[in-house]
Tab-separated table of C-alpha atoms in Angstrom:
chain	number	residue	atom	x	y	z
A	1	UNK	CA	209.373	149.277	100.145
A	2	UNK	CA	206.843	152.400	99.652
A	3	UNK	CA	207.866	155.336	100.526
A	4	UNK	CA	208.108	159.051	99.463
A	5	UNK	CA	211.593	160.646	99.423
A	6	UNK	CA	211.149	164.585	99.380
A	7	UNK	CA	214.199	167.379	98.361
A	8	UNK	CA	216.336	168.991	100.601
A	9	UNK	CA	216.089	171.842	102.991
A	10	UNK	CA	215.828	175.146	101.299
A	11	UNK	CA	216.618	179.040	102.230
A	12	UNK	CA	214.480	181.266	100.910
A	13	UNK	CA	214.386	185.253	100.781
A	14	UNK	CA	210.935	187.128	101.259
A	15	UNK	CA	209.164	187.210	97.801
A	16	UNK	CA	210.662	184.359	95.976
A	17	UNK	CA	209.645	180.794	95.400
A	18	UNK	CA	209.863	177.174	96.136
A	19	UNK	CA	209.574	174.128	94.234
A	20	UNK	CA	209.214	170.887	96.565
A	21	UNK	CA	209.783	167.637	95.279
A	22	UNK	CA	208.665	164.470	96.010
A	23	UNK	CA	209.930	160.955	94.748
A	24	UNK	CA	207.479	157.646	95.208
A	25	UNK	CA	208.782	154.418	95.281
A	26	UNK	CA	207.745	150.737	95.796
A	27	UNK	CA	203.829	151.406	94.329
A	28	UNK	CA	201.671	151.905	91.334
A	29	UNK	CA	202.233	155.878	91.208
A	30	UNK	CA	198.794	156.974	89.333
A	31	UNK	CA	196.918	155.033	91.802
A	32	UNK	CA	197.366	157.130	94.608
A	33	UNK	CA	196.805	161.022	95.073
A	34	UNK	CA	199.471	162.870	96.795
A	35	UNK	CA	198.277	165.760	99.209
A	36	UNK	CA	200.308	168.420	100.872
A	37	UNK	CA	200.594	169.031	104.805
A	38	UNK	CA	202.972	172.354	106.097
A	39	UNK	CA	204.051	172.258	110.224
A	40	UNK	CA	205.440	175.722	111.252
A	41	UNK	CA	207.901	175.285	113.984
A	42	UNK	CA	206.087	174.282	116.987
A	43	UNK	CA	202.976	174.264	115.634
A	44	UNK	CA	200.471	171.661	114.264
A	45	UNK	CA	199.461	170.440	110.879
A	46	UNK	CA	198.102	172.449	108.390
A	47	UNK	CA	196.225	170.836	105.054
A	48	UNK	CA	197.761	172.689	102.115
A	49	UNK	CA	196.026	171.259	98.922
A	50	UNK	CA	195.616	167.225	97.002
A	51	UNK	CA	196.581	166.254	93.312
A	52	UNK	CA	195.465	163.354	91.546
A	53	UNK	CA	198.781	161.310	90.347
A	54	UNK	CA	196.108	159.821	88.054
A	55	UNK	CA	194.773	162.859	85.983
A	56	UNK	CA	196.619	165.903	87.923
A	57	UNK	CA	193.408	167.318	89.327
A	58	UNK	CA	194.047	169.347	92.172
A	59	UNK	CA	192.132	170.861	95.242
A	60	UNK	CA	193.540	173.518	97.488
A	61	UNK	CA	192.908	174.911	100.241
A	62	UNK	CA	191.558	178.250	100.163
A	63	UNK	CA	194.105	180.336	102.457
A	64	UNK	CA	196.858	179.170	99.745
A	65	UNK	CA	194.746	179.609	96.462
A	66	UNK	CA	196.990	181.848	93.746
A	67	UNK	CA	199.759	181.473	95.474
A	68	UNK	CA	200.633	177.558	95.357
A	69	UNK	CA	200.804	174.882	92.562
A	70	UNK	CA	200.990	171.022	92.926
A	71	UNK	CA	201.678	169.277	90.067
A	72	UNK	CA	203.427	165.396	88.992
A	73	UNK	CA	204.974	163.929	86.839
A	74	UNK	CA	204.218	160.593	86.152
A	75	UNK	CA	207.132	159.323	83.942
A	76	UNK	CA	209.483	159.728	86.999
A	77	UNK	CA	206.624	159.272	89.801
A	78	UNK	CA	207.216	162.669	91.133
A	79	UNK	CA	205.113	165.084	92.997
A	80	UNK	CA	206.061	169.001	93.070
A	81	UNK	CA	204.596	171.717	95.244
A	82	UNK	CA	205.594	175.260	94.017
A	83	UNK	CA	204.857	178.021	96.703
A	84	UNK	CA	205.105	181.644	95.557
A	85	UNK	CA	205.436	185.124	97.015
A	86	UNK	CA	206.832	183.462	99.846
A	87	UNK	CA	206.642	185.331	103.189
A	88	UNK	CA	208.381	184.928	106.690
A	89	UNK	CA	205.646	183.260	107.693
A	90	UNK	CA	205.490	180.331	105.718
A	91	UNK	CA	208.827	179.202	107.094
A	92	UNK	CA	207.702	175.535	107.808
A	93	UNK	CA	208.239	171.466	107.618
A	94	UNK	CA	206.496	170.575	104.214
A	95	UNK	CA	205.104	167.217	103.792
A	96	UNK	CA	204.046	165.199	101.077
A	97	UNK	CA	202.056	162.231	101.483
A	98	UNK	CA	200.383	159.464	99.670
A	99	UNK	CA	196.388	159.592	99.660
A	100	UNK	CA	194.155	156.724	98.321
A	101	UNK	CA	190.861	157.040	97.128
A	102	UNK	CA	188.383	157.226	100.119
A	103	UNK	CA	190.942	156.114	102.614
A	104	UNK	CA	193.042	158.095	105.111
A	105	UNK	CA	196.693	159.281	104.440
A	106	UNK	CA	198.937	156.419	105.144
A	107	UNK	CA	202.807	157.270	104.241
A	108	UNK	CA	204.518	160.356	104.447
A	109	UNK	CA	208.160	161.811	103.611
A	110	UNK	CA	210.628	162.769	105.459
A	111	UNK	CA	209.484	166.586	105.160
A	112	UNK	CA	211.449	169.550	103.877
A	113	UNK	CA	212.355	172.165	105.884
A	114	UNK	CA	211.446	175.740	104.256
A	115	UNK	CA	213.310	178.698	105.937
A	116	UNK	CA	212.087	182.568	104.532
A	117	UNK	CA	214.273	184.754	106.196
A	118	UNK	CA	216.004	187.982	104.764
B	1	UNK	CA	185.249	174.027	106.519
B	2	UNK	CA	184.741	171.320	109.335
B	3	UNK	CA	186.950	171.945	112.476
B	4	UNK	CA	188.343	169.715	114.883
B	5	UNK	CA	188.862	170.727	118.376
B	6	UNK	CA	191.336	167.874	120.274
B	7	UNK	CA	191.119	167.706	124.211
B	8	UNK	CA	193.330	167.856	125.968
B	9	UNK	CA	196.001	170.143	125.365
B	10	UNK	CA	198.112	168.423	127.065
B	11	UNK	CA	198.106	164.744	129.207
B	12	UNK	CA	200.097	163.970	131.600
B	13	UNK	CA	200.396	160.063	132.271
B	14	UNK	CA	202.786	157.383	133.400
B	15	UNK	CA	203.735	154.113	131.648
B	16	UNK	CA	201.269	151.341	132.385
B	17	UNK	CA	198.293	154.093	132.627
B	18	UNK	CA	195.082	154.074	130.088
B	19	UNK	CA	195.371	157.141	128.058
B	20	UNK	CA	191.601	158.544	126.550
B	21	UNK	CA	191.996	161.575	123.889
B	22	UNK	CA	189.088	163.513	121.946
B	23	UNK	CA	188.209	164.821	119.114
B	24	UNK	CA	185.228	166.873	118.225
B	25	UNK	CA	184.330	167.952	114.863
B	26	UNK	CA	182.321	171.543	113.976
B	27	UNK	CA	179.557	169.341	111.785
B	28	UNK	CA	178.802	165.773	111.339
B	29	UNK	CA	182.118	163.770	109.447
B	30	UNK	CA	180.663	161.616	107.138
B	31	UNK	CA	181.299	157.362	106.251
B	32	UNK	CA	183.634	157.838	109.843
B	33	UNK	CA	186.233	159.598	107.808
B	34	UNK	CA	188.383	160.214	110.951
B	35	UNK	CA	192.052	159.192	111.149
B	36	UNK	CA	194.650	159.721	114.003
B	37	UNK	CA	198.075	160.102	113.747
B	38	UNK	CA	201.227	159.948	116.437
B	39	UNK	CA	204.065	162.423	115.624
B	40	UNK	CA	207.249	162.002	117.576
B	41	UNK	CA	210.038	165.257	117.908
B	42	UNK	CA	211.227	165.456	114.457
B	43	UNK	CA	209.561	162.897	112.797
B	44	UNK	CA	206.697	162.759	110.133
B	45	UNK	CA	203.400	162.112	111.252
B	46	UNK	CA	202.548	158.363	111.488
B	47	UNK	CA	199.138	156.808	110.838
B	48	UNK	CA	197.222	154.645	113.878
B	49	UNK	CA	193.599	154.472	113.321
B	50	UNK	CA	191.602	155.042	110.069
B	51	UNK	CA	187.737	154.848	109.475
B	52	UNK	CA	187.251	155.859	112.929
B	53	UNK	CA	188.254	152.561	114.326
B	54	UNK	CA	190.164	150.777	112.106
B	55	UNK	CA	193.902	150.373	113.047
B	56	UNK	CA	196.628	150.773	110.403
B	57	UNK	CA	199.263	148.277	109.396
B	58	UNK	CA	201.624	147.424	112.117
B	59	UNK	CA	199.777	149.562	115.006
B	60	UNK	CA	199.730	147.648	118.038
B	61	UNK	CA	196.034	146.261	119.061
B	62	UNK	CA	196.718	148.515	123.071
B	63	UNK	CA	195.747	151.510	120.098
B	64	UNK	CA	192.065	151.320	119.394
B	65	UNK	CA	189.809	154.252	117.794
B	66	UNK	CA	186.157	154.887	118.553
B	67	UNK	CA	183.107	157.188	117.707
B	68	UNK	CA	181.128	158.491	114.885
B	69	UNK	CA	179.332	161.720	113.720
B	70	UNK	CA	181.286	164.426	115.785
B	71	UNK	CA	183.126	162.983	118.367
B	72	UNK	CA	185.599	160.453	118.133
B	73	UNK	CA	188.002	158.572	120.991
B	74	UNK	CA	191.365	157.468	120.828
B	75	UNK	CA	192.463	155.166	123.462
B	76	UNK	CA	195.828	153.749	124.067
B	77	UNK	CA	195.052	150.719	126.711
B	78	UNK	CA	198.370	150.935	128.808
B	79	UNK	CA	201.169	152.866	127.739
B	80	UNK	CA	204.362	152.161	126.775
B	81	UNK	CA	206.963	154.412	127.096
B	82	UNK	CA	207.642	155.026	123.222
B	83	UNK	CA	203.671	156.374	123.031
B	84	UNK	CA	204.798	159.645	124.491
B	85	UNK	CA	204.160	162.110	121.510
B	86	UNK	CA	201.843	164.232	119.813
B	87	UNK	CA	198.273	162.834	118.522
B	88	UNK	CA	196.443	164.697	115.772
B	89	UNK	CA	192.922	163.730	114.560
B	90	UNK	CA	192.476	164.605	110.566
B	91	UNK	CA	188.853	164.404	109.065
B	92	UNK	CA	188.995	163.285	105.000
B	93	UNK	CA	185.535	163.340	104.602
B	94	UNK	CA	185.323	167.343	103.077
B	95	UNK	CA	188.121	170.147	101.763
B	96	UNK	CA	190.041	170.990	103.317
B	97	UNK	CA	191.076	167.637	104.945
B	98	UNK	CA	191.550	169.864	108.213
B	99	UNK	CA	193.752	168.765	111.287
B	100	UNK	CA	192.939	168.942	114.934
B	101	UNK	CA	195.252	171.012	116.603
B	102	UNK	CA	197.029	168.084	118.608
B	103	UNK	CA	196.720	166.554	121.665
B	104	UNK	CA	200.587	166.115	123.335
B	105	UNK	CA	201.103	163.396	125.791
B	106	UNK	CA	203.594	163.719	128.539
B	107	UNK	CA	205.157	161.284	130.814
């Protein structure tokens, strides 16, 4: 069946970075863009940035602009976010999801919990 | 950036009631690009409605989306008791794809 299956749950000190991952399964990889939703504890959803699986193009939100990187790789159908300079407050649930072309998201991993803590 | 702004914060309903929840967008969302989503205590977000009105695969017909331009309805007809959760509208119709800060709805 489709679905994304994301990395594990990582521990992170104050400056360092993160590399998410991302596996698809069960659909056509390229056709689909993959975007990137955070959820600090408690809180709601936040819109982090979209790649195209097809050509890698990428739009991301401003507040996170220098500071992340989305990227895929098509050969294994696998999505990455990177986060850098990573602060306490960017401890967070990080989703991927799948996107299609003028449509609405419509299946999501399992999330990855993010912990920056000294 | 457009902005959605859910109401309420918070309902508080029993099983069998008609739930209403709103969303109201800073500018006008274009082609209805307005999807809503039920999260449950850790879980991933799960899509309901798409295109305003349009309910997703599986999403049982008491679930039913209205509205256009800059405000937008959800309506679950009579609850059941596994609707309790958290509802967040999400516009895809401009970057950033911004959320609605949730609506949660108690028993």
């Amino acid at each position: 069946q489709v679905q994304l299956v994301q990395s594990g749950h990582e521990v992170k000190k104050p400056g360092a970075s993160v590399k998410v991952s991302c596996k698809a399964s069960g659909y056509t990889f390229t056709s689909y863009g993959i975007i990137w939703v955070r959820q600090a504890p408690g809180q709601g959803l936040e819109w982090m940035g979209w790649i195209s699986a097809y050509n890698g193009n990428t739009n991301y939100a401003q507040k996170f602009q220098g500071r992340v990187t989305m990227t895929t790789d098509t050969s294994t159908s696998a999505a990455y976010m990177e986060l850098r300079s990573l602060r306490s407050d960017d401890t967070a649930v990080y989703y991927c999801a799948r996107k299609p072309t003028g449509n609405a998201v419509d299946i999501w991993g399992q999330g990855t919990m993010v912990t920056v803590s000294s | 950036e457009i902005v959605l702004t859910q109401s309420p914060g918070t309902l508080s309903l029993s099983p069998g009631e008609r739930a209403t929840l709103s969303c109201r967008a800073s500018q006008s969302v274009s082609n209805n690009y307005l999807a809503w989503y039920q999260q449950k205590p850790g879980q991933a977000p799960r899509l309901l409605i798409y295109g305003a009105s349009s309910r997703a695969t599986g999403i049982p017909d008491r679930f039913s989306g209205s509205g256009s331009g800059t405000d937008f309805t959800l309506t679950i007809s009579r609850l059941e008791p596994e609707d309790f959760a958290v509802y967040y509208c999400q516009q895809y119709d401009s970057s950033p794809q911004t959320f609605g800060q949730g609506t949660k709805l108690e028993i």
